[in-house]
Structure formats: C-alpha cells, structure tokens
Short mmCIF file of C-alpha atoms and ligand atoms in Angstrom, two decimals:
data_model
loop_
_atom_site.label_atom_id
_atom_site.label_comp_id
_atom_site.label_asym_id
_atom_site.label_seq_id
_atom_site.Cartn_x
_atom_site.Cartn_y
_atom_site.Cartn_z
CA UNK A 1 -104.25 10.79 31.44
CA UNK A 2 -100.66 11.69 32.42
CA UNK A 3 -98.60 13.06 29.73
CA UNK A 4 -95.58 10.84 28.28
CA UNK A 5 -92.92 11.09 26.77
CA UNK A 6 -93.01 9.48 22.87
CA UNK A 7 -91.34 6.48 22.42
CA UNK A 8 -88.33 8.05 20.27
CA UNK A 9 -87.65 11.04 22.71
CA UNK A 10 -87.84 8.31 25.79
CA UNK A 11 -85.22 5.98 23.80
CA UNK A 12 -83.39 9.14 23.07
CA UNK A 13 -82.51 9.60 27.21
CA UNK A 14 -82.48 6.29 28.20
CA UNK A 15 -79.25 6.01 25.60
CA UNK A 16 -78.23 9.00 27.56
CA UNK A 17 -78.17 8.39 31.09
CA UNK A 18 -78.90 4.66 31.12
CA UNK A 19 -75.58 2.29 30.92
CA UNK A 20 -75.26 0.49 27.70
CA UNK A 21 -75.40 -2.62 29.51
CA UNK A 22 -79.08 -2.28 29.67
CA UNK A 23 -80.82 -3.86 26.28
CA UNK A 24 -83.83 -4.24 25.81
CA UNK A 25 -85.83 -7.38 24.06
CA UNK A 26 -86.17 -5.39 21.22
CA UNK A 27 -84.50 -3.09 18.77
CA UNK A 28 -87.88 -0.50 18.57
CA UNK A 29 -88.87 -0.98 22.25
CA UNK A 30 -91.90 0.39 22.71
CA UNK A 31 -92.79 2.58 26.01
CA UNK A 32 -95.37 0.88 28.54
CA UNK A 33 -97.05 2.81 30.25
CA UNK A 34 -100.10 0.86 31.81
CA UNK A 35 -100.81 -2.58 32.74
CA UNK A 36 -104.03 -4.19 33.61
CA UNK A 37 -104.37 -8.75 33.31
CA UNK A 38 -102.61 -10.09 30.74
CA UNK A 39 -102.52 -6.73 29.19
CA UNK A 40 -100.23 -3.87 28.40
CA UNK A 41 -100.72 -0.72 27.06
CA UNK A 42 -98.19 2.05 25.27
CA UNK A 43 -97.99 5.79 25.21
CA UNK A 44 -100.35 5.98 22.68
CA UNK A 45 -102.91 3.73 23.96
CA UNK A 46 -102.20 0.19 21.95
CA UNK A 47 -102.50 -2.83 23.96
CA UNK A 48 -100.31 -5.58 23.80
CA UNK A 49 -101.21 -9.51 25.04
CA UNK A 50 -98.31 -9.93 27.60
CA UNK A 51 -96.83 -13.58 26.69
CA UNK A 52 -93.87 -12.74 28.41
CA UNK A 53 -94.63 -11.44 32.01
CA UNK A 54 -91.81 -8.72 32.19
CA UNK A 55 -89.61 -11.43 32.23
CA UNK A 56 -91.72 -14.67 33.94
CA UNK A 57 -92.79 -12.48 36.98
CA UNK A 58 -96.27 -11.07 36.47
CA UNK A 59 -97.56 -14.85 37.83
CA UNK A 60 -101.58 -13.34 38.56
CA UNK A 61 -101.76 -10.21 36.28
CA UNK A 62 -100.25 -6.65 36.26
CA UNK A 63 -102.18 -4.74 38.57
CA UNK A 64 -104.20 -7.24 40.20
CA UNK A 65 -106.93 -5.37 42.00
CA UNK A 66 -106.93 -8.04 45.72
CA UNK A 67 -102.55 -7.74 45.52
CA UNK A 68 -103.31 -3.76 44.91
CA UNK A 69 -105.01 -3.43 47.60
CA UNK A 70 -102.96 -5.29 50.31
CA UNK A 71 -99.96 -3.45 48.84
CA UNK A 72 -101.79 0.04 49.08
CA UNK A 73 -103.09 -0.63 52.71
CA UNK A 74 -99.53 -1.53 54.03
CA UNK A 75 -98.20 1.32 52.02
CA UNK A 76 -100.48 3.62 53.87
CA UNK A 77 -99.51 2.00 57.02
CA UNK A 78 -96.26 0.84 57.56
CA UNK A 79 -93.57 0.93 54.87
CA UNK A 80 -90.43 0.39 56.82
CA UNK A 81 -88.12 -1.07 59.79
CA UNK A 82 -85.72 -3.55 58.26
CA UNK A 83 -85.08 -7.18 59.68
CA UNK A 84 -83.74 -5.80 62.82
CA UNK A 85 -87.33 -5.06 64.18
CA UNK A 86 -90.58 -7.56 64.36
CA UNK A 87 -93.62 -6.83 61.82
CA UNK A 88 -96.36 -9.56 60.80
CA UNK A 89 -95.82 -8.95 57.35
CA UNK A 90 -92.84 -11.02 57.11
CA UNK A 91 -94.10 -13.84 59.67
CA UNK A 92 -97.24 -14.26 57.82
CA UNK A 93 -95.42 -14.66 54.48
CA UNK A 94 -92.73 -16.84 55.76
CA UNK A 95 -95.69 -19.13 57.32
CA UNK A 96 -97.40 -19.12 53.94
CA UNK A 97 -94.19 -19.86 52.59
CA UNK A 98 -93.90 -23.21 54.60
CA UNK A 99 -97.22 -24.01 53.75
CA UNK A 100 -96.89 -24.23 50.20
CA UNK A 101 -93.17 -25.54 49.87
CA UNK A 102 -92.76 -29.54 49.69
CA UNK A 103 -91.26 -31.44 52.89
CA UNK A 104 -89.77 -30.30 55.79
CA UNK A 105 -88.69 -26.38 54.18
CA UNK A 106 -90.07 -24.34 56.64
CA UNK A 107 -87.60 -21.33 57.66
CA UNK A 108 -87.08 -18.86 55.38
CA UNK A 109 -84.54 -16.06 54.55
CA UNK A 110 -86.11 -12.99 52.23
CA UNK A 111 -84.31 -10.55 50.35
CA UNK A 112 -84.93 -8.60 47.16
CA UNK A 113 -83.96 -10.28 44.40
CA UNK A 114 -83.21 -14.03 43.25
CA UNK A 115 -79.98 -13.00 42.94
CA UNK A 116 -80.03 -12.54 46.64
CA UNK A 117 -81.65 -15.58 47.22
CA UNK A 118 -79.43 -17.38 45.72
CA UNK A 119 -76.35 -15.60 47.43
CA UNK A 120 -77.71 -16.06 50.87
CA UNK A 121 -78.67 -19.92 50.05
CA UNK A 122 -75.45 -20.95 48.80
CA UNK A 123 -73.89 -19.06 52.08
CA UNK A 124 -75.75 -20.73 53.84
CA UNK A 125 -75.45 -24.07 52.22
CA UNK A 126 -71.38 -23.36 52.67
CA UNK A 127 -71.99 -22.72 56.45
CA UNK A 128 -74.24 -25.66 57.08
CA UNK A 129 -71.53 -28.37 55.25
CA UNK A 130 -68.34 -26.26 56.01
CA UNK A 131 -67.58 -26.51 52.23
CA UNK A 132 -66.83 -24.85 49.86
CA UNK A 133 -67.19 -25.65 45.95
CA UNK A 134 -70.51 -25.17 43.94
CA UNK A 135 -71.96 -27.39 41.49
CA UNK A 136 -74.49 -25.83 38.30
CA UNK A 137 -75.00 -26.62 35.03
CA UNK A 138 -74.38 -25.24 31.78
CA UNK A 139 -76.59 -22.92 30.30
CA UNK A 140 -77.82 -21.77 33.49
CA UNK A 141 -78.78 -18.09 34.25
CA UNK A 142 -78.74 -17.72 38.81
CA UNK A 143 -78.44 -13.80 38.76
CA UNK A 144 -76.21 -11.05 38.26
CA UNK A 145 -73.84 -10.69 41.58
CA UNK A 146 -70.23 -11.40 41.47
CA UNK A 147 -70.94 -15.18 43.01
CA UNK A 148 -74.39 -15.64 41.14
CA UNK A 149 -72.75 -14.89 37.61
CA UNK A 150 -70.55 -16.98 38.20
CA UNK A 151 -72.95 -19.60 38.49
CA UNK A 152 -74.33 -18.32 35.10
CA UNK A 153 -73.18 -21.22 32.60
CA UNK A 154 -73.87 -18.75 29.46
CA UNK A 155 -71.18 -16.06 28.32
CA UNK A 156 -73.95 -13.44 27.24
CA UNK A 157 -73.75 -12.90 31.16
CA UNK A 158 -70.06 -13.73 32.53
CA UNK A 159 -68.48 -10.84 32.80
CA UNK A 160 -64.91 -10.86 31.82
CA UNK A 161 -63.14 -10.20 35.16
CA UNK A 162 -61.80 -12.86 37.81
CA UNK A 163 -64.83 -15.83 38.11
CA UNK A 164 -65.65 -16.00 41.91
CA UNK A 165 -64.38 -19.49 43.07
CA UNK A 166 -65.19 -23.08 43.41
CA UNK A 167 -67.75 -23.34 41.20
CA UNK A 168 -68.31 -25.93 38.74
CA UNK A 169 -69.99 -26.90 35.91
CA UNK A 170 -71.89 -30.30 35.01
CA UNK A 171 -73.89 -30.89 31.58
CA UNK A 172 -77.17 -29.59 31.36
CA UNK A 173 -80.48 -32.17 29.99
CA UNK A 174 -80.85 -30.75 26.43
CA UNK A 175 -82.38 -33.20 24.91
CA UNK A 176 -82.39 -31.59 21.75
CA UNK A 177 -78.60 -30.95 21.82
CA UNK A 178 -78.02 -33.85 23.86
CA UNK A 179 -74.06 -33.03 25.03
CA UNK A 180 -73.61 -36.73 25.02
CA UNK A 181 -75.86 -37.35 21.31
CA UNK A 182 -77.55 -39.54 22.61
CA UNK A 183 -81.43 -40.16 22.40
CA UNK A 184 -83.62 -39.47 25.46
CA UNK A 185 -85.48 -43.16 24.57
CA UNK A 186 -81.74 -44.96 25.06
CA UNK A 187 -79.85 -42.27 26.99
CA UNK A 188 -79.74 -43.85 30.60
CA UNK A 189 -79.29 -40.17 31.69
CA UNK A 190 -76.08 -39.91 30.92
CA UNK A 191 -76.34 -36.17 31.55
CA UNK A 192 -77.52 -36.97 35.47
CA UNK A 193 -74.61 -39.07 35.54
CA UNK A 194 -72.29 -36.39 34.58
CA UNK A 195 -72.77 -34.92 38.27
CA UNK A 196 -71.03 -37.18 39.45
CA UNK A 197 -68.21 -37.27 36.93
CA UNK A 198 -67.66 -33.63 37.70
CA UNK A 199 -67.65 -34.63 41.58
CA UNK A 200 -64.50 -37.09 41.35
CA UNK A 201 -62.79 -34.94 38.56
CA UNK A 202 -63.14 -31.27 38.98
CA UNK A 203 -63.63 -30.90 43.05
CA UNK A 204 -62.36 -31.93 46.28
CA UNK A 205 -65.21 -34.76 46.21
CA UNK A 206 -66.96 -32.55 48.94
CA UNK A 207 -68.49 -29.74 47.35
CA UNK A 208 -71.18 -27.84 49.77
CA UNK A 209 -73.95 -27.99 47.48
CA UNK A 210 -75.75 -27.91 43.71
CA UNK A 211 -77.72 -25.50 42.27
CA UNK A 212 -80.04 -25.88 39.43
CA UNK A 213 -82.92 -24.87 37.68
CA UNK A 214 -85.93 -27.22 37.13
CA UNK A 215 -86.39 -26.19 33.95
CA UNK A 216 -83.62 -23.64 32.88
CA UNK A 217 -85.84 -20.48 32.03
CA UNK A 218 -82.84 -17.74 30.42
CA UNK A 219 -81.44 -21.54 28.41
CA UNK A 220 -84.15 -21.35 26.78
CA UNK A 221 -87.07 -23.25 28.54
CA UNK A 222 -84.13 -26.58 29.21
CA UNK A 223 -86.50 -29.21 30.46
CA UNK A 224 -84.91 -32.16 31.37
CA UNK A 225 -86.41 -35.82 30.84
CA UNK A 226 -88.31 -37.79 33.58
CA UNK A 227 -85.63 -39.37 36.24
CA UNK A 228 -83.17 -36.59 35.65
CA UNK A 229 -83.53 -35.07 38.92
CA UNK A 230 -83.94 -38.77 41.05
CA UNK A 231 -80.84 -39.46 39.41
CA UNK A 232 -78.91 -36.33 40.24
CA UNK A 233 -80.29 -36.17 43.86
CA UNK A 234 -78.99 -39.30 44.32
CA UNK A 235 -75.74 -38.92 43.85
CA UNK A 236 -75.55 -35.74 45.58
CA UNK A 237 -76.46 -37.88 48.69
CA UNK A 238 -73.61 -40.26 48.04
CA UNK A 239 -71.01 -37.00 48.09
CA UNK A 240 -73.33 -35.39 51.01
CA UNK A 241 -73.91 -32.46 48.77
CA UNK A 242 -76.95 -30.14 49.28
CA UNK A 243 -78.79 -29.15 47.20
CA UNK A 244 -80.89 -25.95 45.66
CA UNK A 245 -83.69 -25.62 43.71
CA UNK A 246 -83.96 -22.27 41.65
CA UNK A 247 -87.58 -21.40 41.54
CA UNK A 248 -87.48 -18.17 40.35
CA UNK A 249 -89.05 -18.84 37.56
CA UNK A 250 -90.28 -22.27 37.88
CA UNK A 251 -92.20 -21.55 41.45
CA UNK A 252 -95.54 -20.76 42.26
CA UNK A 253 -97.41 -22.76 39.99
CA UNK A 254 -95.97 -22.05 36.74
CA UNK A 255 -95.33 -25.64 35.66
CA UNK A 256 -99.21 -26.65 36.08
CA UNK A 257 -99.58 -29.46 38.27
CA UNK A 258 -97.16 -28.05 41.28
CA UNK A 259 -96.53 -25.10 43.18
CA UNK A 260 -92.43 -25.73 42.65
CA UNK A 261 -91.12 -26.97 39.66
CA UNK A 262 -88.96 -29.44 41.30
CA UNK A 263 -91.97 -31.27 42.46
CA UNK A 264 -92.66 -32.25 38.50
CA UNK A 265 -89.58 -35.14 39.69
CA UNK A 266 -90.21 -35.52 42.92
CA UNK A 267 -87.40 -34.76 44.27
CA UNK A 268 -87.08 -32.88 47.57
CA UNK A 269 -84.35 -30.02 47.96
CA UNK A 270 -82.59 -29.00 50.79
CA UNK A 271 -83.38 -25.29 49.70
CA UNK A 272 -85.68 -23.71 47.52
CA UNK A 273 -85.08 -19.90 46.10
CA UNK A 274 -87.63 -17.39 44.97
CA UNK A 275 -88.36 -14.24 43.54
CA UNK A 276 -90.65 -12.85 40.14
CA UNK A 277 -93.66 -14.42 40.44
CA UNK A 278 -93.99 -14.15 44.35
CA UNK A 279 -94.22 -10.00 44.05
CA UNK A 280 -95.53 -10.15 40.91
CA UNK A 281 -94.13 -7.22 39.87
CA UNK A 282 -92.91 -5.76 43.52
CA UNK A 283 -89.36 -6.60 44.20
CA UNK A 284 -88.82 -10.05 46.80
CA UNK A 285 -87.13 -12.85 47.00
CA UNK A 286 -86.53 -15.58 49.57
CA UNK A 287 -85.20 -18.85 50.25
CA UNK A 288 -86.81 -21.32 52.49
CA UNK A 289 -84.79 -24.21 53.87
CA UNK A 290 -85.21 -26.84 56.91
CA UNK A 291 -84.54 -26.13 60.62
CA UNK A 292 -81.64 -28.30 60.71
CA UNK A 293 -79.73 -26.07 57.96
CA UNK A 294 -81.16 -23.04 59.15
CA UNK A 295 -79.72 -23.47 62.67
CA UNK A 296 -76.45 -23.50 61.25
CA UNK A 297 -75.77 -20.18 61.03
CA UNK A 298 -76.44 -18.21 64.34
CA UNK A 299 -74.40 -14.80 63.28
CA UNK A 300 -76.87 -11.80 62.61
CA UNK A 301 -78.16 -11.54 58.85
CA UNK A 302 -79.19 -8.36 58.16
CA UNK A 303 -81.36 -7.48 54.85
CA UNK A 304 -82.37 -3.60 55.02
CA UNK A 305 -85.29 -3.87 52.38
CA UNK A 306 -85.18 -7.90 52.75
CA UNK A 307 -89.11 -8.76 54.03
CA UNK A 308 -89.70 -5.41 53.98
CA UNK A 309 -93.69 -4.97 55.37
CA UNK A 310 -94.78 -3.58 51.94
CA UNK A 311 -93.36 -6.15 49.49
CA UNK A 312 -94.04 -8.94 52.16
CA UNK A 313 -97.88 -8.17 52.57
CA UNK A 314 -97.89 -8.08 48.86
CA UNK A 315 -96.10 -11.45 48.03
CA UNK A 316 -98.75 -12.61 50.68
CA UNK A 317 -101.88 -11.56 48.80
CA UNK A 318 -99.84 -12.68 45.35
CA UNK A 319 -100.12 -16.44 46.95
CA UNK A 320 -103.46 -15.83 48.26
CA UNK A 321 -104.49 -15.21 44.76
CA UNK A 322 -102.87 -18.21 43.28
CA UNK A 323 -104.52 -20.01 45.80
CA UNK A 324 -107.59 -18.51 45.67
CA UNK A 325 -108.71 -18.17 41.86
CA UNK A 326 -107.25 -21.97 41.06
CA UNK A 327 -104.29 -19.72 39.45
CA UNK A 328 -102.27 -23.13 38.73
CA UNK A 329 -104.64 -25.15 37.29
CA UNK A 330 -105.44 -22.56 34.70
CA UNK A 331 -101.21 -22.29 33.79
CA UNK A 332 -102.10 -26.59 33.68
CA UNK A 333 -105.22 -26.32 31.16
CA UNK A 334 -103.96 -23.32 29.13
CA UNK A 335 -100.48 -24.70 28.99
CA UNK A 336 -101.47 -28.40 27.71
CA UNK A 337 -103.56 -25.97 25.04
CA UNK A 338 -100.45 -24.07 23.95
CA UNK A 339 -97.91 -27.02 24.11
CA UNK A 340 -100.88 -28.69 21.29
CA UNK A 341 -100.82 -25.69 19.40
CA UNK A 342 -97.38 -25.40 19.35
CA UNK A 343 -96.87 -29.06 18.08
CA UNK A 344 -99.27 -28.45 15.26
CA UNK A 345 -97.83 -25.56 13.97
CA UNK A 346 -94.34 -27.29 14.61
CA UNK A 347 -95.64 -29.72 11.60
CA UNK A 348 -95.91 -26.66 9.26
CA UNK A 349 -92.90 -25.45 10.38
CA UNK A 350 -89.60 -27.35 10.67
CA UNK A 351 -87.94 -24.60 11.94
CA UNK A 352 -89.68 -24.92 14.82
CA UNK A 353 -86.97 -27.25 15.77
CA UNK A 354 -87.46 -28.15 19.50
CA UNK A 355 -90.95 -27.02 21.69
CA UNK A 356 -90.73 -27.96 25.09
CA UNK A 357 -91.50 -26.89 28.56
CA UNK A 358 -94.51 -27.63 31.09
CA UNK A 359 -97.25 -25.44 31.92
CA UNK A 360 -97.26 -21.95 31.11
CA UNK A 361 -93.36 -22.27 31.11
CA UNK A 362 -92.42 -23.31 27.69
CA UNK A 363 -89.88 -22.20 24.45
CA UNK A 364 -89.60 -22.99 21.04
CA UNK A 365 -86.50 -23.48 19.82
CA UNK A 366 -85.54 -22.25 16.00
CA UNK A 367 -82.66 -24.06 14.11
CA UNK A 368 -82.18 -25.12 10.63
CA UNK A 369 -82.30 -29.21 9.99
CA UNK A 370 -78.69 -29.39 10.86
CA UNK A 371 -79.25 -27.95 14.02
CA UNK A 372 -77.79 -24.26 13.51
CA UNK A 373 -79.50 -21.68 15.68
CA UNK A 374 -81.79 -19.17 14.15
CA UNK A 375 -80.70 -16.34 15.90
CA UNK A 376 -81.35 -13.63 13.50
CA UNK A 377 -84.68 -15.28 12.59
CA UNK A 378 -85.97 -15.97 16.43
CA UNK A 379 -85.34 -11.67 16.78
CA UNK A 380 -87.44 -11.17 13.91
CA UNK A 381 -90.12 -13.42 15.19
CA UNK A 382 -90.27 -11.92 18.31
CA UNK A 383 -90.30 -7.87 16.80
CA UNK A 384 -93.11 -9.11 14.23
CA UNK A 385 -94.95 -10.07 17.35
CA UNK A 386 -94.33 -7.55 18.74
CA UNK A 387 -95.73 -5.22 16.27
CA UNK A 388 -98.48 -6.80 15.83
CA UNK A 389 -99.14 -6.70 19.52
CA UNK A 390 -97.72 -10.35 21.45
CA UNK A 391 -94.75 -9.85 23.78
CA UNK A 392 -92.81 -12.81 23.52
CA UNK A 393 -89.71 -13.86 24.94
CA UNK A 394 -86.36 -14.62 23.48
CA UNK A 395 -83.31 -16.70 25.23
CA UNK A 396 -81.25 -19.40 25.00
CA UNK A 397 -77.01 -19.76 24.29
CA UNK A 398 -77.65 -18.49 20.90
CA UNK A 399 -81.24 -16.22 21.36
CA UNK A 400 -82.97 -18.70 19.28
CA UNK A 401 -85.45 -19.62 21.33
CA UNK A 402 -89.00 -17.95 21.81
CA UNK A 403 -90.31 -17.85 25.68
CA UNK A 404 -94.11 -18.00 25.92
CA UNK A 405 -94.36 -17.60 29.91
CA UNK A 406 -97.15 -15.16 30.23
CA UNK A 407 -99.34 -13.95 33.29
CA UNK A 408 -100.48 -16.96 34.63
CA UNK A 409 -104.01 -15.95 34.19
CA UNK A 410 -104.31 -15.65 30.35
CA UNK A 411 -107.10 -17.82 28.45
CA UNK A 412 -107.72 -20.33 25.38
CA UNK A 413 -108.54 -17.19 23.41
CA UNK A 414 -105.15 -15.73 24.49
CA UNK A 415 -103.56 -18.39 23.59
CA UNK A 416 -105.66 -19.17 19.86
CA UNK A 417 -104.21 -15.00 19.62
CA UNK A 418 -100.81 -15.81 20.30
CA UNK A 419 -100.26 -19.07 17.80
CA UNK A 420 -102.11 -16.94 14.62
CA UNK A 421 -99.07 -14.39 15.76
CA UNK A 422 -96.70 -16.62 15.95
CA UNK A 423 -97.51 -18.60 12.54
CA UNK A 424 -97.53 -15.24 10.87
CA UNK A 425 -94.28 -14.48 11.99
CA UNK A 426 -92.99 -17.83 11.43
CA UNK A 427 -94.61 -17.76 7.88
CA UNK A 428 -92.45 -13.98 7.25
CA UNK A 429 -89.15 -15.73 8.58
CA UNK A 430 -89.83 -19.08 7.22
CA UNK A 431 -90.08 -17.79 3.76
CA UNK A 432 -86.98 -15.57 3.89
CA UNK A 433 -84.90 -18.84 5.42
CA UNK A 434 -86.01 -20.79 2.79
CA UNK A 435 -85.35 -18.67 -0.13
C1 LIG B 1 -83.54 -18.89 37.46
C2 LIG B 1 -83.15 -17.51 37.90
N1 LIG B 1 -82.46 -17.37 39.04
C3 LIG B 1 -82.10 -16.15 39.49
C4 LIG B 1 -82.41 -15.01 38.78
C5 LIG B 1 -82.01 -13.67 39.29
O1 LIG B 1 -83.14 -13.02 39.79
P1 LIG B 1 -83.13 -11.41 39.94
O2 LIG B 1 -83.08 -10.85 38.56
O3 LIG B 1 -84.41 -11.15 40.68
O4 LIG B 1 -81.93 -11.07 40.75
C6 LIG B 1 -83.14 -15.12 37.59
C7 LIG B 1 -83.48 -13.93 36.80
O5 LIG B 1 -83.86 -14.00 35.65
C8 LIG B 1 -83.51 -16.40 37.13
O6 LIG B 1 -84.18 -16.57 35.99
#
C-alpha cells in the first residue's frame, strides 16, 4: 500500500498552499484515498458508504472496472490532439449522446466542465437568436465562470465584483417556501407564471434564452410541482426564448424513470448541458442541441482538452454502463425506497421539515416549525454521519438541507444503512434543538 500522509499533516498543507476559497463539506475532512462502488476508503483503511457521489458525479461507482478499462486502453493509446484534429472517441460519444437525449438534440459541443457547458450553450443560444439577456431562477447554482456565476441565484457563490450582464432572475418552485405562499394544491403555478412577469418587466421582451435546473441540485434538491415546466416552456415560446436544460446533475438517469431530468415534465429543450455523472469521476462536459441552432454559429470553436480521446472513450463506456446494468431503474427502485424511508422517519422527526426530490436525487430540508433554517443543526447531521461512516451532502440558501445523491448503483441495504445514520444523527440534533 502506498504511504499517506495522516489526515492532520494533509489538512496542515492544504491550508498552506491551497486558496482559502476551497472548503470542504466538513470541518474534520477526512483524507480519501481509495474508492471502489459505492465505497470509500481513508488513510487508515475505514470505509465510508458514499451517499454523496463527490458531489452527484460518481453516477455507476468509483472505479468501475468496464469504464477502467476503456479509460486505461485509450490512455495507453491515444491521449491527445484537441478539437482541431478527427478521433472516434469524440464521434462515438457525441452519437451516443444523440441517442439517449429526447427529440431532435443531436449535435453536440464538449468541453470540461458544466461550467463550460453552460458558457458555450448560452453563446450559442445568444448567436442563434441574436439576443442578448438571460433568464434563471433563484437559488440556482450553473458554475463558477464570470458569466455562469452570474447565473448563480445564491450569494454563497456571487462573487462581489461587477455581475456579467443581462441576466435575470425569475422565482424558483419551492414549494416549501412558496415565494408567492401559496399552496401547491391551489397555486395555479404562480411561480411558472413569474417567467413571464420578469419578461415584460425586467428585459427588452426578447431575451435569447432560459436556463434552469430540473430539479435545482446546490438549492437544495428544488423540485418543482407537476406542470411547472409546460407552463414555463410555454411562455418562453410566446417571447421566442430558448431554452436550456441543466443536466449536470439531473442527467443520465438520476431521476429514475428518465435519462434527463427534464423529461420527468415533458418538456423538450432547445439545449441540454452535461457534465458529473457522464465521466463519472473524469472531467467532461457537453451540450447537445438541434441542427438548426447548431448551424448558427459557423466561426471555429476551439476546446484544447474539450472531447479529449481519453475522457470521451470514458464518458462512452460510463453510458454503456448505465445502459447496460439497468443503472436507472435501480436509482428508480432504490430511490422510491429512500423517499419511504425518509417520510417515515420525517413522522418522528418534525425537523425534517421538507423531503423531496425524485430518484436517487433527493434532500431533506431542516427548519424549525416556523420555518427557520437549521443550519448549524444540518452541519452537525452531516459530520455525525460522517463519523460514523455516510457521506452526505449539505446545500441549500441557508446549508440546511441534507443531499442523499449517491452512486447510482447503491442497494436497499445501503439505503436501510443510511436512514439508521441519519435517525441517529437526527435523534443527537433533535434533542439538543429541543432542549
Ligand atoms: C446544475 C449545475 N450546473 C453547472 C455546474 C458546474 O459544473 P462544473 O463544476 O463541472 O463546472 C454544477 C456544479 O455543481 C451544477 O450543479
């Protein structure tokens, strides 16, 4: 075994040479060293059930022996051209891409990063309408570029220099914290509505395009109600707005019963970006659009690492696996498992004050009756679990809600692990919040 440094002499340098801006989930991180299914292992040899995924990206399991070995063979053979020359890698993973993207999406741009994607799409989506202003909504997370910040409806992540411009913001569906208080049963989606309200009073009336999560993964696991996204869509025809679907965490099966979370309204988009899950684990991203916006832009693109022959025949394999071993059915049956747990511990525990999501893509949100976040108390959940070997997530406005969005391969028993964890911690927390 390869020697290591301790976890205390490794937090030691990264405080040194790392910038500050760097945090980790927790305040003892501990030091991974190894990774094998839903598994993770530290210096010392402790494993750890992965309910997180580094982050919603390990979609088929770190170290997936059939994604290995594509990524070993092309490492052995071809590493390296950039866009400017032809390889197969990149063909073959843009044709799977069409494949397995809804309606007419079928020509794709890939970079390294959702951040990228994003970037390039709304370019794109700028060049194809000759427009200019950007609709997202609040409590969104879309990267961490100058534009894609921006875009970022949550202040944890705005950085406090000049905003990049055009873009605006419409209400996000949070049911819970409806921003209208209204009730999902009598709502008439006011929040869809919004969209258009933020059309006629805060642009030209011709913004280029919108971009929004299905289900906001950094807000906190945001799902919005049936209709939400008919409703939006619509209007976005009525303004001829385009519009993009951020899949980077939603995509690739992660919502149970379709390969894009979008699909879960059936809605079609007029781009759809990527990244995570498709490596999982090697860095790629990508948008896919149709022909007719594609052809809109006939300057050169260039992306030095963008489709890159290593991370392309790997993202290939990653979908051949998701394909192959039924990868999304299993985030369907595990994920109707957890979401039941969930709502029976929920009974137990008020504090549990919102669980929502779909598939293996859910969050719990903590707040006290009146609604206050339980910031302090969702870090503590998440450290107990932690030490007693669950990675969970954390996110949200306030960091009050857990993220359960695990390698999309984990099991009932994972799952059965994961809720005694989680009612442990809750019972720890739940006692101090009460006293
Ligand atoms: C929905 C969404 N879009 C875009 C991004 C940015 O992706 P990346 O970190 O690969 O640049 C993220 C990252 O968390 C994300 O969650």
């Amino acid at each position: 075994m390869p020697s290591y440094l301790s976890r205390e002499e490794l937090k030691k340098k990264r405080d040194q040479y790392l910038v500050p801006s760097v945090k980790h989930l927790y305040s003892e991180p501990p030091h991974f060293v190894r990774g094998e299914k839903q598994f993770l292992y530290d210096e010392k040899g402790k494993q750890y059930l992965d309910m997180f995924a580094g982050i919603v990206t390990v979609s088929v399991g770190h170290c997936h022996p059939k994604v290995l070995e594509r990524t070993i063979e092309q490492v052995k053979t071809l590493q390296h051209t950039s866009t400017s020359f032809m390889t197969q890698p990149m063909v073959e993973l843009a044709e799977k891409l069409a494949e397995i993207t809804p309606g007419n999406l079928s020509k794709s741009f890939i970079t390294n990063s959702g951040t990228e994607a994003n970037e390039a799409a709304i370019k794109l989506a700028r060049l194809a309408t000759g427009r200019h202003e950007v609709i997202a909504l609040e409590h969104s997370y879309h990267g961490e570029s100058h534009l894609t910040s921006t875009l970022t409806a949550n202040h944890h992540y705005r950085p406090n220099i000049m905003p990049a411009s055009g873009i605006v913001f419409a209400a996000n569906a949070y049911c819970y914290r409806c921003p209208f208080q209204k009730h999902p049963t009598s709502c008439n989606l006011e929040c869809a509505k919004d969209v258009e309200r933020v059309i006629q009073t805060q642009t030209s009336g011709q913004p280029a395009v919108m971009i929004a999560e299905p289900i906001q993964g950094v807000g906190g696991a945001i799902t919005p109600p049936d209709g939400y996204f008919q409703e939006v869509k619509k209007i976005l025809e009525k303004y001829g707005v385009l519009f993009i679907a951020d899949e980077v965490q939603t995509g690739f099966g992660r919502t149970g019963k379709h390969m894009f979370g979008i699909s879960n309204w059936d809605v079609q988009p007029d781009f759809i970006t990527m990244a995570k899950g498709l490596g999982n684990g090697f860095p790629i991203g990508a948008f896919i659009t149709t022909p007719e916006i594609a052809d809109k832009n006939q300057k050169v693109q260039i992306n030095t690492f963008g489709g890159n022959p290593v991370s392309a025949a790997t993202a290939s394999a990653v979908i051949d696996v998701i394909r192959e071993e039924k990868i999304m059915e299993n985030a369907r049956v595990v994920g109707d498992y957890l979401m039941e747990g969930l709502k029976d511990l929920q009974k137990k525990y008020p504090i549990m004050a919102d669980v929502r999501g779909k598939g293996l893509m859910v969050g719990v949100e903590l707040a006290q009756a009146d609604k206050t976040p339980m910031t302090t108390e969702a870090a503590k959940v998440v450290e107990f679990a932690k030490d007693n070997g669950v990675i969970l997530g954390k996110g949200g406005l306030w960091a009050s809600t857990i993220r359960i969005k695990p390698p999309m391969i984990v099991t009932k028993g994972d799952i059965d692990t994961t809720l005694q964890t989680l009612q442990k911690a809750l019972e720890s927390v739940s006692k101090v919040a009460v006293s």
